[in-house]
Coordinates of C-alpha atoms in Angstrom, one line a residue:
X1 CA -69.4 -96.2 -75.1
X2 CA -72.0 -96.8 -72.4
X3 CA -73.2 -100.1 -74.6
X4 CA -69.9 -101.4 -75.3
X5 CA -69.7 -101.5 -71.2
X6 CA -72.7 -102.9 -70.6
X7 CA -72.1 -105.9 -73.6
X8 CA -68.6 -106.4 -72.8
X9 CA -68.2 -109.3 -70.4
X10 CA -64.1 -108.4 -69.6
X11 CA -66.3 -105.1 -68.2
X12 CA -68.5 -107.1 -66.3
X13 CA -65.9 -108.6 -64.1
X14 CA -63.8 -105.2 -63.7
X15 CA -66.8 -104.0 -62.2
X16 CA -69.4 -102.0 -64.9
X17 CA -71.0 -99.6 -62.8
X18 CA -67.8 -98.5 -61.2
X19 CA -66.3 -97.7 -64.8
X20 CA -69.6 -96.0 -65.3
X21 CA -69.1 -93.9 -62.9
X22 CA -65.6 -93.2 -63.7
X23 CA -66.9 -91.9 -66.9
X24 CA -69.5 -89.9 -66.2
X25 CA -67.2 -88.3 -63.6
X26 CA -65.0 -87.2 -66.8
X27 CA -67.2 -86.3 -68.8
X28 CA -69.1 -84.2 -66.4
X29 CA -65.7 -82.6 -65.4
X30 CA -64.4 -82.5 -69.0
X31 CA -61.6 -79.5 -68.5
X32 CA -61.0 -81.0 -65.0
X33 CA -60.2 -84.3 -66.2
X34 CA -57.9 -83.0 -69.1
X35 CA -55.4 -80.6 -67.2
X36 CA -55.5 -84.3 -64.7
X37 CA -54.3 -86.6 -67.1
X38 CA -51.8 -83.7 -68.8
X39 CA -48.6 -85.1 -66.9
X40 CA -50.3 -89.0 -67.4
X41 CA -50.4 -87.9 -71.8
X42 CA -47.3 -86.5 -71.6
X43 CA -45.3 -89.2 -69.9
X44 CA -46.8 -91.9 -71.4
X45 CA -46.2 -90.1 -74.8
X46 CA -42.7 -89.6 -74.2
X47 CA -42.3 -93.2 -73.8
X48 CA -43.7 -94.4 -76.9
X49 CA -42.2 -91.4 -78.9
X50 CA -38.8 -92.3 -77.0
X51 CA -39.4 -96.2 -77.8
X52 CA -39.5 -95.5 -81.4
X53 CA -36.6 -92.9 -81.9
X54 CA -34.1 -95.3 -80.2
X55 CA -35.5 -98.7 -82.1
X56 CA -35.4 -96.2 -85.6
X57 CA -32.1 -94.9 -84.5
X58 CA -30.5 -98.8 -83.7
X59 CA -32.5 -100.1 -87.1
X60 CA -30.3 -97.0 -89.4
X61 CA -27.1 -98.1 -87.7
X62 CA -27.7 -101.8 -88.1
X63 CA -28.4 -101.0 -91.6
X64 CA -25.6 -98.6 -92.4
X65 CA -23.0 -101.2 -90.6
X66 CA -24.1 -104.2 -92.7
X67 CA -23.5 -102.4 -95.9
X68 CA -19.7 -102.1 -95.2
X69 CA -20.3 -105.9 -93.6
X70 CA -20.3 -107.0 -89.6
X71 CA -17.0 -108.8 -90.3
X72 CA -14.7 -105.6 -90.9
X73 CA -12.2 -105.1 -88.6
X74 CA -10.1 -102.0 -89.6
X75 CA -6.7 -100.6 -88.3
X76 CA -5.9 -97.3 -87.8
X77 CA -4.1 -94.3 -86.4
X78 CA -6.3 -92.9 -84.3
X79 CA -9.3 -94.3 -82.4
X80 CA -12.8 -93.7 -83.7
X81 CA -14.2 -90.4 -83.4
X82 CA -17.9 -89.4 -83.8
X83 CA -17.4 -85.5 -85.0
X84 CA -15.5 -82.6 -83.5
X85 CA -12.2 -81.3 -85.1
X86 CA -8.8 -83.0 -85.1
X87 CA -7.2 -80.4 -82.6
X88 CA -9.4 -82.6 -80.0
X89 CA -7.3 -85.7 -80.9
X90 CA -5.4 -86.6 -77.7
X91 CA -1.7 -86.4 -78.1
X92 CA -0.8 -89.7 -77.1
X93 CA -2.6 -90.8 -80.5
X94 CA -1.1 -87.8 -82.6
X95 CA 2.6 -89.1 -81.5
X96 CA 2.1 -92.6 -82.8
X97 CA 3.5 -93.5 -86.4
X98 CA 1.5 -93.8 -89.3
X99 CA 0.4 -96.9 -90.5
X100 CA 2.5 -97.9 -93.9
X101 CA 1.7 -99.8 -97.0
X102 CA 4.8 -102.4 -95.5
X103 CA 2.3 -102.8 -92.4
X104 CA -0.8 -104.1 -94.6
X105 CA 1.6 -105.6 -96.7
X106 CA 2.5 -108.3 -93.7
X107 CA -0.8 -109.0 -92.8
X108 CA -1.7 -109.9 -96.1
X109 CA 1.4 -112.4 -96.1
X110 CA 1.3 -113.7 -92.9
X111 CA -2.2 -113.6 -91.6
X112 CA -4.1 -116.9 -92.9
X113 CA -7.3 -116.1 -91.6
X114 CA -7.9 -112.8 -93.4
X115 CA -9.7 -113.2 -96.7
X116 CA -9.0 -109.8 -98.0
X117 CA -6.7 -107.1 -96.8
X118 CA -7.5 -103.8 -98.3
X119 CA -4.6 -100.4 -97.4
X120 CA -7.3 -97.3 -98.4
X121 CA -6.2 -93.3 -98.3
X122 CA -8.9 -91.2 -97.8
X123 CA -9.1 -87.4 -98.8
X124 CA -11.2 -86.4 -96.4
X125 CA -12.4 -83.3 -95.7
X126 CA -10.5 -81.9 -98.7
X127 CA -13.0 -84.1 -100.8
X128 CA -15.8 -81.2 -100.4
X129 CA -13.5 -79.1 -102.4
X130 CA -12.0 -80.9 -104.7
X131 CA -13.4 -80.7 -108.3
X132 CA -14.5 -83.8 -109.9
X133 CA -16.2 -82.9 -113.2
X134 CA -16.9 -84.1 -116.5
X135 CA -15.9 -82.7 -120.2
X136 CA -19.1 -80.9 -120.4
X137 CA -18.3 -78.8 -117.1
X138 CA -21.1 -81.0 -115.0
X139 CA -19.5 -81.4 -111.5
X140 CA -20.1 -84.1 -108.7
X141 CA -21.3 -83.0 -105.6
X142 CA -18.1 -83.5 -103.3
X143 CA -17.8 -87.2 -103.9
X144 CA -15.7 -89.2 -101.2
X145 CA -12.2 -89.5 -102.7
X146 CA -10.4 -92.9 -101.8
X147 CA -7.3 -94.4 -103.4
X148 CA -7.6 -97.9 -102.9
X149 CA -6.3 -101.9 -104.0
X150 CA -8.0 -104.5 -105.5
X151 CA -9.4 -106.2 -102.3
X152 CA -11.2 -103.1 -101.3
X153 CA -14.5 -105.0 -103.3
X154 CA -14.4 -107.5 -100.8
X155 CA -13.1 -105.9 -97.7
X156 CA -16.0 -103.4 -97.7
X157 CA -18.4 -105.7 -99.0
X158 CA -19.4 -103.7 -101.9
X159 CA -20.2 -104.9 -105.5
X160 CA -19.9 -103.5 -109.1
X161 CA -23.0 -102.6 -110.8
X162 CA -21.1 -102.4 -114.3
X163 CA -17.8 -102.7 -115.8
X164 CA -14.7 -103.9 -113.7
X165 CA -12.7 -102.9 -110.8
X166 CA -8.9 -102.6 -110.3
X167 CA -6.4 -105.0 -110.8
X168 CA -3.1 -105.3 -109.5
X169 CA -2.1 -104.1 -112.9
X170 CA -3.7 -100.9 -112.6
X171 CA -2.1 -100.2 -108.9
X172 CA 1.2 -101.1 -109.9
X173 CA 1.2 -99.1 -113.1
X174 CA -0.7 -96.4 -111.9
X175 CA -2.8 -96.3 -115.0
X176 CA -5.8 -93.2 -114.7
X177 CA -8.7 -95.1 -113.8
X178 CA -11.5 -94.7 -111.6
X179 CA -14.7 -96.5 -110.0
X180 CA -17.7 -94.5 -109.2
X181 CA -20.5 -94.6 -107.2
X182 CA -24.2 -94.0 -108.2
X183 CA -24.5 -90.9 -107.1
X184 CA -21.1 -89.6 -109.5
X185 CA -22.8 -91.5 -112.5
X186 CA -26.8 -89.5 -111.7
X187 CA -24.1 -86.0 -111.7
X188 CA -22.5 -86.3 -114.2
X189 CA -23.5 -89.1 -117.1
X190 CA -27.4 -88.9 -116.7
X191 CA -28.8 -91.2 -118.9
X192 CA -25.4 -91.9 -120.5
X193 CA -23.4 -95.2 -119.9
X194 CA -20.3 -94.5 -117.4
X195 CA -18.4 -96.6 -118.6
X196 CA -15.6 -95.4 -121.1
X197 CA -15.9 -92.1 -120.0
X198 CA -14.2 -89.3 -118.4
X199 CA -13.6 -87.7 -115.4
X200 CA -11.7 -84.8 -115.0
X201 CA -9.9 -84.7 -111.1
X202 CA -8.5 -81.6 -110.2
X203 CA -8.4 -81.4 -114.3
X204 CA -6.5 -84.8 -114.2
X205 CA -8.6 -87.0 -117.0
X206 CA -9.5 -90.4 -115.6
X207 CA -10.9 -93.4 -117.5
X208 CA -14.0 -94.5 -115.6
X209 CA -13.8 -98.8 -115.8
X210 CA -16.7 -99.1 -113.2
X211 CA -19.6 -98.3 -111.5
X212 CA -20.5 -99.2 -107.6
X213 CA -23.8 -101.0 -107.1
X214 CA -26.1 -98.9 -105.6
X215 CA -26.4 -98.8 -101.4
X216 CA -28.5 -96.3 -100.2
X217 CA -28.9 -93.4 -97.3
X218 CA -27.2 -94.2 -94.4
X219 CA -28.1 -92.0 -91.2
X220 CA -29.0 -89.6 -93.6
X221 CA -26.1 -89.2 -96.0
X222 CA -25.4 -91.7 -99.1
X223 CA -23.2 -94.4 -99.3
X224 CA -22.8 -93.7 -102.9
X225 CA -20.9 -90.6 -103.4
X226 CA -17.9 -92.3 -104.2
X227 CA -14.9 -92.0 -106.5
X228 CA -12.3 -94.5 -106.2
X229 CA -8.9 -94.4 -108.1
X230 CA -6.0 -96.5 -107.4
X231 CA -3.5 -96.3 -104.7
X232 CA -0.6 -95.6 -106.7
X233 CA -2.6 -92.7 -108.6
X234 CA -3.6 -91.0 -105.1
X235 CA -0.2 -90.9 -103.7
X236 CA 1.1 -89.4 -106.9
X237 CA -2.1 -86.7 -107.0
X238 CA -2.6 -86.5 -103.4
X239 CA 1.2 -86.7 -101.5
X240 CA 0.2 -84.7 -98.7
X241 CA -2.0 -87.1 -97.1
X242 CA 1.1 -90.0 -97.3
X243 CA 3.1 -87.8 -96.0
X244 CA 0.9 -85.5 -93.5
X245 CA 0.4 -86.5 -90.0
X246 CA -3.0 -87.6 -90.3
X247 CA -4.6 -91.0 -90.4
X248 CA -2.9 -91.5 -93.8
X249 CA -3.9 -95.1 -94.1
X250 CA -6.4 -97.4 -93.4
X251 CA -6.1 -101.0 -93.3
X252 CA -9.9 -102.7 -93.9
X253 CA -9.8 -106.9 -93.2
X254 CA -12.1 -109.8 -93.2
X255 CA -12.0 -113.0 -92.7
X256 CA -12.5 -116.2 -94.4
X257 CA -14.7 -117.4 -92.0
X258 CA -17.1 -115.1 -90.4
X259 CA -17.1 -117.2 -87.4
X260 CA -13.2 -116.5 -86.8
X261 CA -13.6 -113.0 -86.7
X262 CA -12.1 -112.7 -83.1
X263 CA -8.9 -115.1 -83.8
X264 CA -8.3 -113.0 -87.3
X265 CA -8.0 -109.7 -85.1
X266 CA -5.8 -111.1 -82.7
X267 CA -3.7 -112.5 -85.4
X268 CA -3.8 -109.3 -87.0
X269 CA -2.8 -107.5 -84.2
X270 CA 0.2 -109.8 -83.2
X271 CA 1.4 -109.1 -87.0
X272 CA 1.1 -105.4 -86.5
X273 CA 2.8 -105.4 -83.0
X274 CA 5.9 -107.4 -84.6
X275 CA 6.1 -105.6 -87.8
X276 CA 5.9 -102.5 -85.8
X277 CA 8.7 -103.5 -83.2
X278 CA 6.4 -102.8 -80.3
X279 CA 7.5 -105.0 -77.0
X280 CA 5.6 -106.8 -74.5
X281 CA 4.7 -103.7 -72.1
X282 CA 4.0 -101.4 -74.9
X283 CA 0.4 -100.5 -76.1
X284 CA -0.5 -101.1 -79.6
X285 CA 0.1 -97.4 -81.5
X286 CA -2.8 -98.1 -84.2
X287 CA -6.7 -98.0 -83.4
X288 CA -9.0 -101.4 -84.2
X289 CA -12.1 -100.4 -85.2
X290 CA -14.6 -103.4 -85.7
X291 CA -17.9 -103.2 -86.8
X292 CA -19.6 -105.0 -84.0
X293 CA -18.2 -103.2 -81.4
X294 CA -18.8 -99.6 -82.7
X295 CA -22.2 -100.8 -83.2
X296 CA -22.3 -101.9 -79.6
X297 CA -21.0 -98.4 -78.5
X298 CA -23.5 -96.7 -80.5
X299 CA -26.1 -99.1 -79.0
X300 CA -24.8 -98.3 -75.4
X301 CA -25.4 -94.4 -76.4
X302 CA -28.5 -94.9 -77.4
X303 CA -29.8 -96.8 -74.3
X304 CA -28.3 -94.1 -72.0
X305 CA -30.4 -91.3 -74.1
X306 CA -33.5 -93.3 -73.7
X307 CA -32.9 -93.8 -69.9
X308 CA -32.6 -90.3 -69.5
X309 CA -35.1 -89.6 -71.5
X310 CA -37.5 -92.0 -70.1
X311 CA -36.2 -90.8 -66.4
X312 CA -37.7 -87.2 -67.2
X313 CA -41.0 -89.1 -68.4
X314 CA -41.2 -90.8 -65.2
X315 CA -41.3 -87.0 -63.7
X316 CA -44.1 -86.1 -65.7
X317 CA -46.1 -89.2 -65.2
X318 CA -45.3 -88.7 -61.4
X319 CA -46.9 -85.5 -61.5
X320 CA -49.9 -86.6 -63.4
X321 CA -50.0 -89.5 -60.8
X322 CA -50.2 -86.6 -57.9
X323 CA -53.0 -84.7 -60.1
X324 CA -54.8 -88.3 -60.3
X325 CA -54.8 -88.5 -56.5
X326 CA -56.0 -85.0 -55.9
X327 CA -58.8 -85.1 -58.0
X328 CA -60.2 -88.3 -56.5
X329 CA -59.8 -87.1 -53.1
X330 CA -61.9 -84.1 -54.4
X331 CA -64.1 -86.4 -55.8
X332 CA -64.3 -88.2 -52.7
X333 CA -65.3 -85.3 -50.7
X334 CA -67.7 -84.0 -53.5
X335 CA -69.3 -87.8 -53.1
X336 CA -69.5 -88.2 -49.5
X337 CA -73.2 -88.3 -48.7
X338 CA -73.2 -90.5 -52.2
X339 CA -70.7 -92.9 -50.3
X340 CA -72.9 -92.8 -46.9
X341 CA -76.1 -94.0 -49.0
X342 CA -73.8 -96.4 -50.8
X343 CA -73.1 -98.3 -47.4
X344 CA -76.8 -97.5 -45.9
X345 CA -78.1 -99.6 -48.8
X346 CA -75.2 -102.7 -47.7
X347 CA -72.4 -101.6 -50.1
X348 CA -69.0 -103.0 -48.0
X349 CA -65.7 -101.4 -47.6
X350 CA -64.4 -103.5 -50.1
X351 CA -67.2 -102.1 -52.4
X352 CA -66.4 -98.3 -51.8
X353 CA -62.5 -98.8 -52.5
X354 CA -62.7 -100.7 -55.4
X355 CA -65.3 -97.6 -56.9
X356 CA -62.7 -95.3 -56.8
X357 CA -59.8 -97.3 -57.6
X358 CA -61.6 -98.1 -61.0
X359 CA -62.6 -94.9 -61.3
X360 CA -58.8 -93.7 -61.0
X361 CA -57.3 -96.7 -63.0
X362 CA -60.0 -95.7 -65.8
X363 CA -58.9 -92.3 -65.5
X364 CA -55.4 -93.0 -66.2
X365 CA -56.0 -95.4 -68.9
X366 CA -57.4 -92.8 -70.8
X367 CA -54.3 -90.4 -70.2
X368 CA -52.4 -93.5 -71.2
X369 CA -54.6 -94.1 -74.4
X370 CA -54.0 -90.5 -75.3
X371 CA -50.7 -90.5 -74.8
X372 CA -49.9 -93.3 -76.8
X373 CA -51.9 -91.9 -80.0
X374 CA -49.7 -88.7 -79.2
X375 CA -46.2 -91.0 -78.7
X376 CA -47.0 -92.6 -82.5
X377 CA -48.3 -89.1 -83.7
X378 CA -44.7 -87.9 -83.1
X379 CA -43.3 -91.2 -84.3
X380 CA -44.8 -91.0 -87.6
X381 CA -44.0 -87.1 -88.4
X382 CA -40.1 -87.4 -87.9
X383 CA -40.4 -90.9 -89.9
X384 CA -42.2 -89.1 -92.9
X385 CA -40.8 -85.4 -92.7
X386 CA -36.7 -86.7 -91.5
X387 CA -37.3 -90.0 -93.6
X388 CA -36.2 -91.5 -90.1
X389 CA -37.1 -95.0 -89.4
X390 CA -39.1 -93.9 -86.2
X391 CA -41.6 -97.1 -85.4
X392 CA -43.1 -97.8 -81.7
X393 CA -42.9 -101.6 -81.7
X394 CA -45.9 -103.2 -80.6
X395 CA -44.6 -104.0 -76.8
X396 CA -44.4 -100.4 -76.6
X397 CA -48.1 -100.1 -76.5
X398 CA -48.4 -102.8 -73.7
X399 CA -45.7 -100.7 -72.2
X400 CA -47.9 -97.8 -72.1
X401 CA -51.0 -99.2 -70.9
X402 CA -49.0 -100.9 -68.0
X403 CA -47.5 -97.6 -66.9
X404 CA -50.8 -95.7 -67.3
X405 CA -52.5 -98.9 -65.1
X406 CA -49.8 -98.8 -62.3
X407 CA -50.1 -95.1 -61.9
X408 CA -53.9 -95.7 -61.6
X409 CA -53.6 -98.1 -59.1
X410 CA -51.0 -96.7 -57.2
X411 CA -51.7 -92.9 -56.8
X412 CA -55.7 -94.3 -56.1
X413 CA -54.9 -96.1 -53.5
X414 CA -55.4 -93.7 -50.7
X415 CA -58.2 -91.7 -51.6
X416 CA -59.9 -95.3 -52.5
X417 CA -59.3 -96.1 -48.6
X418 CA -60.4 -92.8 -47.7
X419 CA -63.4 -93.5 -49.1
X420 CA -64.2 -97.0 -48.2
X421 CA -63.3 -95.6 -43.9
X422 CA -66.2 -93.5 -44.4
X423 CA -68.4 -93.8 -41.5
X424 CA -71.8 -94.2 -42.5
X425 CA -73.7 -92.3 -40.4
X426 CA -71.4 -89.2 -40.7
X427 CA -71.3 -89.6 -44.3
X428 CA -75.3 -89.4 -44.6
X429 CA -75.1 -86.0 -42.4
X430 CA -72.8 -84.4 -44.7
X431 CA -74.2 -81.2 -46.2

């Protein structure tokens, strides 16, 4: 360390024997130093570990939007909900009427902009219960049940890996078909072709015609436990959720254009309100939920987590900044007949301040360094134990080093003018 000070010429203009002395002052006080720059290691780490959870968290959500596409725009019943049970549903949203097949019926007819307009019913919750197996007894792992149209391919902009997908043949017919997702196929047709096979729902033998390409882990869970059937087949399988009180439909739209996003949802919207006889002064009774803007809201979550997050870092760093200041003025106390020879020997004010204020900046950049290798320590055990995409990006760093420098320079201030006030003479009498 002491050579790479005395070679390195960006050293030479900070002042080398000051940063000497800074670092013989650590390691000479080694446990000193340490419980110092504890708040200075902790803050900083905070940070950096902070700075990465929030860029992993935004990267899995950008990720798990752009598998169902950034051009979605869904209605319906209620607004969207992130956990907690349906009893917390406002009742101004449980009184509104359920969407209908008739409603996504007159967007696809009279909305020009849409591309694809696809009604779904979901099972929900009821999925985790239901029994999906095959004719050898191997059962699915509480596959997401969905009865859905042809358009659904291209209003959730998914793909088939094999086989075909439902035509309007098979809706209006309601012949006992079914699409699956990788995860149904690994469960229960290892190693076998899907296709042409059965599955048994609820005992009920379906044909399978299809396969979903594969898409992943989204925030943790797959996006391809999957088994779709048509419409027609759910309602006649599954009646309760036409005609429950729920959010029985869902009505999933893009648009031609990706760039008329905006004017397809407010042409949407004007279809809905007509079809649904709602006047001028009434609020719409359905929920839009578009990609971008839940994406937004989730964005907006995350930033107010990581300000107060990065608020109770600023506590500890401002207690490490306190600790900083107290050990220099220690240190300039200890040092006071050092200082008096300093100035006897033609050393200026100006030469006395900036010794300790290197000497604290120094001190704080190595309670920032630390902290940093502790932030990305942190980063990279959730990323490889959570298979989270936790990753400090490289502004982070500067980040670190700036708020380590600042503290430095800030909290060394005074006992850097304390020292440069000393009077000489007195300084040279002090026992």
């Amino acid at each position: 360390m002491a050579n790479f000070i005395a070679n390195n010429s960006l050293v030479h203009a900070l002042g080398k024997e000051n940063m000497l002395f800074a670092f013989r002052a650590i390691i000479t006080q080694k446990l000193r130093s340490f419980l110092t720059l504890l708040g200075i290691v902790a803050g900083v780490a905070t940070v950096i570990a902070m700075v990465s959870f929030v860029a992993g968290f935004n990267e899995a959500i950008t990720g798990a939007f752009s598998t169902f596409g950034t051009t979605l725009v869904q209605f319906q019943k209620f607004e969207q909900r992130f956990g907690g049970p349906p009893e917390l549903i406002p009742e101004e949203q449980r009184r509104r009427r359920n969407l209908t097949l008739e409603d996504a019926a007159a967007i696809k007819r009279l909305a020009p902009l849409a591309a694809a307009v696809s009604p779904e019913r979901y099972l929900g919750a009821a999925s985790a219960t239901t029994s999906v197996k095959n004719r050898q007894g191997a059962e699915a792992n509480g596959p997401t049940i969905a009865g859905v149209v042809p358009d659904y391919l291209q209003a959730n902009n998914s793909t088939l890996d094999d086989g075909r997908f439902f035509s309007e043949t098979d809706v209006s017919h309601a012949s006992h078909t079914c699409v699956i997702g990788y995860d149904v196929v690994k469960a229960l047709f290892p190693g076998r072709d899907p296709v042409g096979q059965e599955v048994l729902l609820q005992g009920v033998p379906l044909h399978v015609i299809g396969v979903l390409e594969k898409k992943g882990s989204q925030m943790g869970g797959s996006a391809d436990n999957f088994l779709l059937i048509p419409l027609s087949v759910f309602d006649e399988m599954f009646p309760e959720v036409k005609n429950g009180n729920g959010d029985t439909l869902h009505i999933a739209t893009v648009p031609r254009d990706p760039a008329l996003v905006h004017e397809m949802t407010d042409q949407e919207v004007a279809i809905l309100r007509q079809h649904r006889g709602l006047r001028a002064h009434q609020a719409n009774d359905f929920a839009i939920y578009t990609s971008e803007e839940t994406l937004q809201t989730f964005q907006q979550v995350t930033g107010s987590i990581a300000i107060a997050m990065i608020f109770i870092a600023g506590i500890a760093l401002l207690v490490g900044g306190v600790g900083i200041m107290n050990i220099m003025l220690v240190s300039v106390t200890e040092r006071t007949r050092e200082i008096g020879v300093r100035k006897a020997l033609g050393a200026t004010r100006k030469d006395i301040a900036a010794q300790f204020l290197v000497e604290a900046v120094t001190l704080t950049c190595c309670g920032g360094a630390l902290g940093i290798a502790a932030g990305f320590a942190v980063a990279f055990l959730v990323r490889f134990t959570f298979d989270f995409p936790a990753a400090a990006p490289l502004w982070s760093v500067v980040l670190g080093f700036g708020i380590s420098t600042a503290i430095g320079l800030g909290f060394g201030m005074w006992p850097a003018l304390k020292a440069a006030k000393q009077d000489p003479i007195e300084a040279l009498r002090y026992e």
